[in-house]
Coordinates of C-alpha atoms and ligand atoms in Angstrom, one line a residue:
M1 CA 132.5 85.0 17.8
A2 CA 135.0 82.9 15.9
Q3 CA 133.6 79.7 14.4
C4 CA 134.9 76.4 15.7
K5 CA 136.2 73.8 13.3
V6 CA 136.3 70.4 14.9
V7 CA 138.6 68.0 13.0
H8 CA 138.9 65.3 15.7
K9 CA 137.8 64.9 19.3
P10 CA 139.4 62.4 21.6
E11 CA 137.5 59.2 22.6
M12 CA 138.4 57.1 25.6
K13 CA 137.3 53.8 24.0
E14 CA 139.5 54.5 20.9
A15 CA 142.4 55.6 23.2
A16 CA 142.2 52.2 25.0
R17 CA 142.5 50.2 21.7
R18 CA 145.7 48.2 21.2
N19 CA 146.7 45.8 18.5
K20 CA 149.9 43.9 17.7
D21 CA 150.8 45.7 14.5
V22 CA 154.4 46.9 14.4
I23 CA 154.5 50.7 14.1
N24 CA 157.1 51.7 11.5
A25 CA 158.8 55.0 11.9
T26 CA 157.9 57.8 9.5
Y27 CA 160.8 60.0 8.5
K28 CA 159.2 63.4 8.0
N29 CA 160.5 66.3 6.1
L30 CA 158.9 69.4 7.6
V31 CA 157.7 71.8 5.0
V32 CA 156.9 75.5 5.8
S33 CA 154.5 77.1 3.4
D34 CA 155.1 80.7 2.2
K35 CA 152.0 81.8 4.0
M36 CA 153.3 80.3 7.3
K37 CA 156.7 82.0 6.8
D38 CA 154.8 85.3 6.5
I39 CA 152.8 84.6 9.6
A40 CA 155.8 83.6 11.6
K41 CA 157.9 86.6 10.6
N42 CA 157.9 89.2 13.4
R43 CA 155.8 87.0 15.6
T44 CA 156.9 85.4 18.9
Y45 CA 155.8 82.4 20.9
F46 CA 155.9 81.3 24.5
I47 CA 155.3 77.7 25.8
R48 CA 154.4 76.8 29.4
T49 CA 154.9 73.2 30.2
Y50 CA 153.3 71.2 33.0
G51 CA 153.9 67.5 33.8
C52 CA 156.7 65.0 33.2
Q53 CA 159.8 64.8 31.1
A54 CA 157.8 63.5 28.1
N55 CA 156.1 66.9 28.0
I56 CA 159.4 68.8 28.4
R57 CA 160.7 66.9 25.4
D58 CA 157.5 67.7 23.5
E59 CA 158.1 71.4 24.4
E60 CA 161.5 71.1 22.7
T61 CA 159.9 69.7 19.6
I62 CA 157.2 72.4 19.5
A63 CA 159.7 75.1 20.0
G64 CA 161.9 73.6 17.3
I65 CA 159.0 73.5 14.8
L66 CA 158.0 77.1 15.5
E67 CA 161.5 78.4 15.2
Y68 CA 162.0 76.4 12.0
A69 CA 159.0 78.4 10.6
G70 CA 160.5 81.7 11.7
F71 CA 158.8 82.4 15.1
K72 CA 161.1 83.8 17.8
K73 CA 160.9 83.0 21.5
A74 CA 159.3 85.8 23.7
N75 CA 160.9 86.5 27.0
Q76 CA 157.6 86.4 28.9
I77 CA 154.2 85.1 28.3
Q78 CA 152.6 88.6 28.2
D79 CA 154.8 89.5 25.2
A80 CA 154.0 86.5 23.0
N81 CA 151.9 86.4 19.9
V82 CA 151.4 82.6 20.2
V83 CA 150.9 81.2 23.7
I84 CA 151.0 77.4 24.1
L85 CA 150.0 75.6 27.3
N86 CA 151.5 72.1 27.2
T87 CA 149.4 70.3 29.8
C88 CA 149.4 67.3 32.1
A89 CA 146.4 65.1 33.1
V90 CA 147.9 62.8 35.7
R91 CA 146.2 64.4 38.7
E92 CA 143.3 66.8 39.3
N93 CA 145.6 69.5 40.7
A94 CA 147.7 69.6 37.5
E95 CA 144.5 70.2 35.6
D96 CA 143.2 72.9 38.0
K97 CA 146.4 74.9 37.5
V98 CA 145.8 74.9 33.7
F99 CA 142.2 76.1 34.0
G100 CA 143.4 78.9 36.3
E101 CA 146.1 79.8 33.7
I102 CA 143.6 79.8 30.8
G103 CA 141.4 82.1 32.7
A104 CA 144.3 84.5 33.3
L105 CA 145.2 84.4 29.6
K106 CA 141.9 86.1 28.7
S107 CA 143.5 89.5 29.4
L108 CA 146.1 88.8 26.7
K109 CA 143.4 88.3 24.1
T110 CA 141.6 91.6 25.2
K111 CA 144.9 93.5 24.9
D112 CA 145.9 92.0 21.5
S113 CA 143.2 90.3 19.5
D114 CA 145.8 88.9 17.1
C115 CA 147.3 86.8 19.9
V116 CA 146.7 83.0 19.5
I117 CA 146.2 80.8 22.5
A118 CA 146.8 77.1 22.0
I119 CA 146.5 74.2 24.4
C120 CA 148.1 70.8 23.9
G121 CA 149.4 67.9 25.9
C122 CA 147.8 65.1 27.9
M123 CA 144.9 67.0 29.4
I124 CA 143.5 67.8 26.0
Q125 CA 143.5 64.1 25.1
Q126 CA 140.4 63.8 27.2
K127 CA 137.0 64.5 25.6
H128 CA 135.3 66.0 28.7
I129 CA 138.2 68.6 29.0
V130 CA 138.0 69.5 25.3
D131 CA 134.2 70.0 25.7
I132 CA 134.7 72.3 28.6
I133 CA 137.3 74.4 26.8
Q134 CA 135.2 74.5 23.6
D135 CA 132.1 75.8 25.5
K136 CA 133.5 77.9 28.3
Y137 CA 136.9 79.2 27.4
R138 CA 136.4 80.9 24.1
Q139 CA 139.7 82.8 24.3
V140 CA 141.4 79.5 23.3
D141 CA 142.0 79.3 19.5
L142 CA 143.6 76.0 19.0
L143 CA 143.6 72.6 20.7
F144 CA 146.0 69.9 19.4
G145 CA 147.0 66.6 21.0
T146 CA 150.0 64.6 21.8
H147 CA 149.8 62.7 18.5
N148 CA 149.8 65.5 16.0
I149 CA 152.5 67.9 17.2
D150 CA 154.1 67.4 13.7
N151 CA 151.1 69.0 12.1
L152 CA 151.2 72.2 14.3
L153 CA 152.2 74.6 11.5
N154 CA 149.2 73.6 9.3
L155 CA 146.8 74.0 12.3
L156 CA 148.3 77.4 13.1
E157 CA 148.0 78.5 9.5
E158 CA 144.3 77.6 9.5
V159 CA 143.7 79.6 12.7
Y160 CA 145.4 82.7 11.3
E161 CA 144.2 82.5 7.7
K162 CA 140.6 81.4 8.3
K163 CA 140.1 83.1 11.6
V164 CA 138.5 80.0 13.1
R165 CA 139.0 78.1 16.3
V166 CA 140.4 74.7 15.5
I167 CA 140.1 71.5 17.5
D168 CA 142.2 68.6 16.3
V169 CA 142.8 66.0 19.0
E170 CA 142.6 62.4 18.0
S171 CA 142.8 59.3 20.2
K172 CA 145.2 57.1 18.3
M173 CA 147.4 54.3 19.1
G174 CA 150.2 56.6 17.9
E175 CA 153.0 56.8 15.5
V176 CA 156.8 57.2 15.6
I177 CA 157.7 60.4 13.8
E178 CA 161.4 61.0 13.2
N179 CA 163.3 64.1 12.0
M180 CA 161.3 66.8 13.6
P181 CA 163.3 69.9 14.5
S182 CA 163.9 70.4 18.1
L183 CA 165.3 73.2 20.3
R184 CA 166.9 71.8 23.3
L185 CA 166.3 73.7 26.5
E186 CA 169.6 72.7 28.1
K187 CA 173.2 72.8 26.8
Y188 CA 174.8 70.0 28.7
K189 CA 172.0 67.6 29.6
A190 CA 169.5 66.2 27.1
F191 CA 166.4 64.0 27.1
V192 CA 166.2 61.4 24.4
N193 CA 162.9 59.6 23.8
I194 CA 163.5 55.9 23.3
M195 CA 159.8 55.0 23.2
Y196 CA 156.4 56.6 23.5
G197 CA 153.1 55.6 25.1
C198 CA 152.3 52.9 27.7
D199 CA 150.5 49.6 27.6
K200 CA 150.5 48.8 31.4
F201 CA 147.1 50.3 32.1
C202 CA 147.6 50.7 35.9
T203 CA 144.0 51.1 37.0
Y204 CA 144.4 54.6 38.4
C205 CA 146.4 56.1 35.5
I206 CA 145.4 58.2 32.5
V207 CA 148.8 58.1 30.7
P208 CA 148.0 55.0 28.5
Y209 CA 144.9 56.9 27.2
T210 CA 146.7 60.2 26.6
R211 CA 149.9 58.9 25.1
G212 CA 148.8 55.8 23.2
K213 CA 150.4 52.4 22.5
E214 CA 153.9 51.5 23.7
R215 CA 156.1 52.0 20.7
S216 CA 159.8 52.0 20.5
R217 CA 162.1 54.1 18.3
K218 CA 164.5 52.2 16.2
M219 CA 167.8 51.6 18.0
E220 CA 169.8 53.2 15.1
D221 CA 167.7 56.4 15.2
I222 CA 168.2 56.7 19.0
L223 CA 172.0 56.1 18.7
K224 CA 172.2 58.7 15.9
E225 CA 170.6 61.3 18.1
C226 CA 172.8 60.4 21.1
E227 CA 175.9 60.5 18.9
D228 CA 175.0 63.9 17.7
L229 CA 174.6 65.1 21.3
V230 CA 178.0 63.7 22.3
N231 CA 179.6 65.5 19.3
K232 CA 177.9 68.7 20.4
G233 CA 179.5 68.4 23.8
Y234 CA 176.6 67.2 25.8
Q235 CA 177.7 65.6 29.1
E236 CA 174.5 63.8 30.1
I237 CA 171.8 61.9 28.3
T238 CA 168.5 60.7 30.0
L239 CA 166.7 58.0 28.0
L240 CA 163.0 58.6 28.3
G241 CA 160.0 56.3 28.3
Q242 CA 157.0 55.6 30.6
N243 CA 158.5 52.1 30.9
V244 CA 162.1 51.9 29.6
N245 CA 162.4 48.2 30.4
A246 CA 159.8 47.5 27.8
Y247 CA 162.0 49.1 25.1
G248 CA 162.3 47.1 21.9
K249 CA 159.7 44.4 22.6
D250 CA 157.4 45.8 20.0
L251 CA 160.2 46.0 17.4
H252 CA 160.6 42.2 17.2
D253 CA 164.2 42.6 16.1
G254 CA 165.9 41.5 19.3
S255 CA 166.5 45.1 20.6
S256 CA 166.4 45.4 24.4
F257 CA 166.9 48.1 26.9
A258 CA 170.0 46.5 28.3
Q259 CA 171.5 46.4 24.8
L260 CA 170.5 50.0 24.1
M261 CA 172.1 51.3 27.3
E262 CA 175.3 49.4 26.5
N263 CA 175.4 50.9 23.0
V264 CA 174.8 54.4 24.3
T265 CA 177.6 54.1 26.9
K266 CA 180.0 53.2 24.1
L267 CA 179.4 56.5 22.3
G268 CA 181.4 58.1 25.1
I269 CA 178.7 60.1 26.9
S270 CA 180.0 61.1 30.4
R271 CA 176.7 60.3 32.1
L272 CA 173.8 58.1 31.1
R273 CA 170.5 58.1 33.0
F274 CA 167.0 56.7 32.3
T275 CA 163.5 57.1 33.5
T276 CA 161.1 55.5 34.3
S277 CA 161.6 51.9 34.9
H278 CA 158.7 49.7 36.0
P279 CA 159.6 47.1 38.7
W280 CA 157.9 44.5 36.6
D281 CA 160.3 43.1 34.0
F282 CA 163.4 44.8 35.3
T283 CA 165.9 42.2 34.0
D284 CA 169.1 40.9 35.6
E285 CA 170.8 41.8 32.4
M286 CA 169.8 45.5 32.9
I287 CA 171.1 45.4 36.5
D288 CA 174.4 43.9 35.3
I289 CA 174.8 46.6 32.6
I290 CA 174.1 49.4 35.1
A291 CA 176.7 47.9 37.4
K292 CA 179.3 47.3 34.7
Y293 CA 179.6 50.8 33.2
D294 CA 180.8 53.8 35.2
N295 CA 179.1 56.2 32.9
I296 CA 175.6 54.7 33.7
M297 CA 174.6 56.7 36.8
P298 CA 173.8 54.6 39.9
A299 CA 170.4 56.4 40.4
I300 CA 167.3 54.4 39.8
H301 CA 163.7 55.7 40.0
L302 CA 161.6 52.7 40.7
P303 CA 158.0 53.6 41.4
V304 CA 156.5 51.3 44.1
Q305 CA 153.1 53.0 44.4
S306 CA 152.1 50.9 47.4
G307 CA 153.6 48.4 49.8
N308 CA 150.4 46.3 50.1
D309 CA 149.8 43.3 47.9
E310 CA 146.0 43.7 47.7
I311 CA 146.3 47.3 46.7
L312 CA 149.1 46.5 44.2
R313 CA 146.8 43.9 42.7
L314 CA 143.9 46.4 42.5
M315 CA 146.3 48.9 41.0
G316 CA 147.2 46.4 38.3
R317 CA 150.9 46.8 39.0
R318 CA 151.9 43.1 38.2
Y319 CA 154.3 42.6 41.2
T320 CA 154.0 41.8 44.9
S321 CA 155.7 43.6 47.7
K322 CA 158.0 40.6 48.0
Q323 CA 159.0 40.7 44.4
Y324 CA 159.7 44.4 44.6
K325 CA 161.9 43.9 47.7
E326 CA 163.8 41.1 46.0
L327 CA 164.5 43.3 43.1
V328 CA 165.7 46.1 45.3
D329 CA 168.0 43.7 47.2
K330 CA 169.5 42.5 43.9
M331 CA 170.1 46.1 42.8
K332 CA 171.7 47.1 46.0
A333 CA 173.9 44.0 46.0
K334 CA 175.2 44.6 42.5
I335 CA 175.3 48.4 42.0
P336 CA 177.7 50.3 44.2
N337 CA 176.5 53.6 45.7
L338 CA 173.0 53.0 44.4
A339 CA 170.5 55.8 45.1
L340 CA 166.9 54.7 44.9
T341 CA 163.9 57.0 44.5
T342 CA 160.2 56.1 44.0
D343 CA 156.6 57.3 43.5
I344 CA 153.9 56.5 46.1
I345 CA 150.2 56.9 46.0
V346 CA 148.2 57.1 49.2
G347 CA 144.4 56.8 49.5
F348 CA 143.7 54.4 46.6
P349 CA 140.0 53.6 46.8
N350 CA 139.1 51.7 50.0
E351 CA 142.7 51.5 51.2
T352 CA 142.6 50.5 54.9
Y353 CA 144.9 52.0 57.5
E354 CA 146.6 48.6 57.8
Q355 CA 147.2 48.5 54.1
F356 CA 148.7 52.0 54.2
Q357 CA 151.0 50.8 57.0
D358 CA 152.5 48.3 54.6
T359 CA 153.5 51.2 52.4
L360 CA 155.3 52.8 55.4
K361 CA 157.0 49.5 56.0
M362 CA 158.2 49.4 52.4
V363 CA 159.7 52.9 52.8
E364 CA 161.5 51.6 55.9
Y365 CA 162.7 48.5 54.2
V366 CA 164.1 50.2 51.0
Q367 CA 165.2 53.4 52.7
Y368 CA 164.7 55.5 49.6
D369 CA 166.9 58.5 48.9
G370 CA 163.7 60.4 48.0
A371 CA 160.1 59.9 46.9
F372 CA 157.4 61.7 45.1
T373 CA 154.3 61.2 47.1
F374 CA 150.7 61.7 45.8
I375 CA 147.2 61.5 47.1
Y376 CA 145.2 59.3 44.7
S377 CA 143.2 61.4 42.2
P378 CA 140.4 59.8 40.3
R379 CA 140.9 60.1 36.5
V380 CA 137.7 60.0 34.3
G381 CA 137.4 56.8 32.4
T382 CA 140.0 54.8 34.3
P383 CA 138.9 51.6 36.1
A384 CA 139.8 52.9 39.6
A385 CA 137.6 55.9 39.1
K386 CA 134.6 53.6 38.9
M387 CA 135.3 52.0 42.3
N388 CA 133.4 53.2 45.3
D389 CA 135.7 54.8 47.8
N390 CA 135.1 54.7 51.6
V391 CA 138.2 56.7 52.6
T392 CA 137.6 60.4 53.5
D393 CA 139.7 63.2 52.1
E394 CA 140.7 64.1 55.6
E395 CA 142.0 60.6 56.3
K396 CA 143.9 60.6 53.0
H397 CA 145.6 63.9 54.0
K398 CA 146.5 62.5 57.4
R399 CA 148.1 59.4 55.8
F400 CA 149.9 61.6 53.3
D401 CA 151.4 63.7 56.1
E402 CA 152.4 60.5 58.0
L403 CA 154.1 59.1 54.8
V404 CA 156.0 62.3 54.1
K405 CA 157.5 62.2 57.6
V406 CA 158.8 58.7 57.0
V407 CA 160.1 59.5 53.5
E408 CA 161.9 62.6 54.8
K409 CA 163.4 60.7 57.7
Y410 CA 165.2 58.3 55.3
A411 CA 166.0 61.1 52.7
T412 CA 167.7 62.9 55.6
I413 CA 169.7 59.9 56.7
K414 CA 170.8 59.3 53.1
A415 CA 171.8 63.0 52.6
N416 CA 173.7 63.0 55.9
A417 CA 175.6 59.9 54.8
L418 CA 177.1 62.0 51.9
V419 CA 178.8 64.4 54.3
G420 CA 182.6 63.9 54.1
K421 CA 182.3 62.2 50.7
T422 CA 183.7 63.6 47.5
L423 CA 181.0 63.6 44.8
K424 CA 181.3 64.1 41.0
V425 CA 179.0 67.0 40.0
L426 CA 177.9 68.1 36.6
V427 CA 177.7 71.9 37.0
D428 CA 174.3 73.2 35.7
G429 CA 174.7 76.9 36.4
A430 CA 175.3 79.8 38.8
S431 CA 172.9 81.2 41.3
K432 CA 171.0 84.3 40.1
K433 CA 172.0 86.2 43.2
N434 CA 175.7 85.3 43.2
K435 CA 177.4 84.0 40.1
N436 CA 180.1 82.3 42.1
V437 CA 177.6 80.0 43.9
L438 CA 177.3 77.1 41.5
S439 CA 175.0 74.1 41.5
G440 CA 174.7 70.8 39.8
Y441 CA 173.8 67.2 40.3
S442 CA 175.9 64.4 41.6
E443 CA 176.0 60.9 40.1
E444 CA 173.4 59.8 42.7
N445 CA 171.2 62.7 41.4
K446 CA 171.7 64.8 44.6
L447 CA 171.5 68.6 44.2
V448 CA 174.9 70.0 45.2
H449 CA 175.8 73.7 45.9
F450 CA 179.4 75.0 46.1
V451 CA 181.5 78.1 45.4
G452 CA 183.4 78.1 42.2
D453 CA 184.2 80.0 39.0
P454 CA 181.2 80.3 36.5
S455 CA 183.5 78.9 33.8
L456 CA 182.9 75.5 35.4
V457 CA 179.4 75.4 34.1
G458 CA 178.9 72.4 31.9
K459 CA 181.9 70.6 33.4
I460 CA 182.1 67.6 35.8
V461 CA 183.9 68.6 39.0
K462 CA 184.7 67.1 42.4
V463 CA 183.0 68.5 45.4
K464 CA 183.6 67.4 49.0
I465 CA 180.4 67.6 51.0
K466 CA 180.4 69.4 54.3
E467 CA 176.7 70.0 55.0
S468 CA 173.5 68.3 54.2
H469 CA 169.9 69.4 53.9
L470 CA 166.8 67.5 52.9
Y471 CA 166.8 68.2 49.2
S472 CA 170.4 69.4 48.7
V473 CA 174.0 69.2 50.0
I474 CA 176.7 71.9 50.3
G475 CA 180.4 71.3 49.7
D476 CA 183.8 72.6 48.6
L477 CA 185.4 72.3 45.3
V478 CA 188.3 69.8 45.3
D479 CA 191.3 70.4 43.0
D480 CA 192.4 67.4 41.0
Ligands
LIG501 N1 155.3 55.7 33.8 C1 155.6 56.2 35.1 C2 154.7 57.1 35.8 C3 154.1 58.3 35.1 S1 153.0 59.1 36.1 C4 155.7 55.0 35.9 O1 154.9 54.1 35.9 O2 156.6 54.9 36.7 C5 154.0 59.5 37.5 C6 153.4 59.1 38.9 O3 152.2 59.8 39.1 C7 153.1 57.7 39.0 O4 154.2 56.9 39.3 C8 152.1 57.7 40.1 O5 152.7 57.6 41.4 C9 151.4 59.0 40.0 N2 150.0 58.9 39.5 C10 149.6 58.4 38.3 N3 148.3 58.4 38.3 C11 147.8 59.0 39.5 C12 146.6 59.2 40.0 N4 145.4 58.9 39.4 N5 146.5 59.8 41.3 C13 147.6 60.0 42.0 N6 148.9 59.8 41.5 C14 149.0 59.3 40.3
LIG502 FE1 150.7 55.0 34.3 FE2 151.3 52.5 35.1 FE3 151.9 53.3 32.6 FE4 153.2 54.3 34.6 S1 153.2 52.1 34.0 S2 152.4 55.5 32.9 S3 151.7 54.5 36.2 S4 149.8 53.1 33.4
LIG503 FE1 151.4 64.2 32.8 FE2 151.1 63.2 30.4 FE3 153.4 63.1 31.6 S1 149.7 63.0 32.0 S2 152.8 62.9 33.8 S3 152.4 64.9 31.0 S4 152.6 61.6 30.2

């Protein structure tokens, strides 16, 4: 049995620590040792990512680092020499999937003892999960966290050279590391991190503990990355952060999200998106900038979580239902063709049926274009997980079904309203079954299917909508 070297284990108390120190960016020059080059030669990797865009962007960095060392991407997980599961901790079902997958990977190890199985991402930032994997899943060779991706090659080298299992997952406030290589997964659309971490500590949420302190990248570094994407022919940039409206506050140099958006639009990118914005602190200036520039897409994801003031207070969301509605009214008044989407949690501890009704009323008031709906999942170490809960699972599922019906009603109304309209679509790709069936997203972020030549992939075209479904619309290409 391989020995286990524990460098760091995560610690919830440490993860909750915040101080006011400004975090300066570190410009790192990745060095690949000769040993690592030897290891990487003729070896392949495969990364499976769960969770949100932050993890997708991390996958791009991990892939970039591995390819920089000389690893090649395997076509499928079974063929890879290094398998990495990049995990999410936001709800229990996300974690269950990963445990299932780790179990299934045991056969890879039996087939090829040289195969290295590594797990990273938010799930691993929790001590109880690290303990379970260390004790019960011995096929796993390496655990690294969200804060030390830049050290991946050193950790891998240790696993290969010393034949030990390595655990290096630290709970830190976090750093800003620049200059890491990255291999972008898409050719026309790109995610750009503008900040990391979260300081909001909503009482149900694990993210602030897994991702650390809210810290912004310097405006000039973000703009350099965006400019490079524009020069490479990218059509769409999505600015990423758990709370993009908090961008710049920690830099103390006057940088703000509104200013950042304006600067990115001026680089000449065809489409600019951002996610996610917290309803708290969404400034008028931000709304004005979104309304002013045609290349900022009129699609805003504005998680509401609940429509009831007492539940919002217990969730620590920092706004009331009235304030949320006022914000939505302001956005709708100023931003033409605005599409609004949201996240909603049902069954927060002790939520009454009447309180849940307020959430339905909110959906009816806003008439969202779409919503991600979740049943509350207790997360170890969060304040909400310590509350007694008198709502049964059965009741939570009933409310969930009721909510989905109302959400789908408005999503259908919104999709139907697109019929007859001509939408601008960035063409993502062709259907696997028929290369002339193309699909892409409209400015409002609606999935659009239409018939066209595959040479249109990567271009923005006009499509007149003739048919609508719940999650997509179908149309005909319009000649200019
Ligand atoms: N930073 C983003 C959210 C990231 S998590 C934001 O605040 O908008 C994405 C969504 O997962 C949240 O909006 C919330 O609706 C849901 N979520 C987070 N923790 C959860 C939990 N413990 N149980 C159920 N859903 C949860
Ligand atoms: Fe979680 Fe709230 Fe931060 Fe979003 S704002 S990541 S829901 S703590
Ligand atoms: Fe999941 Fe971590 Fe994102 S918990 S939702 S992968 S920030």
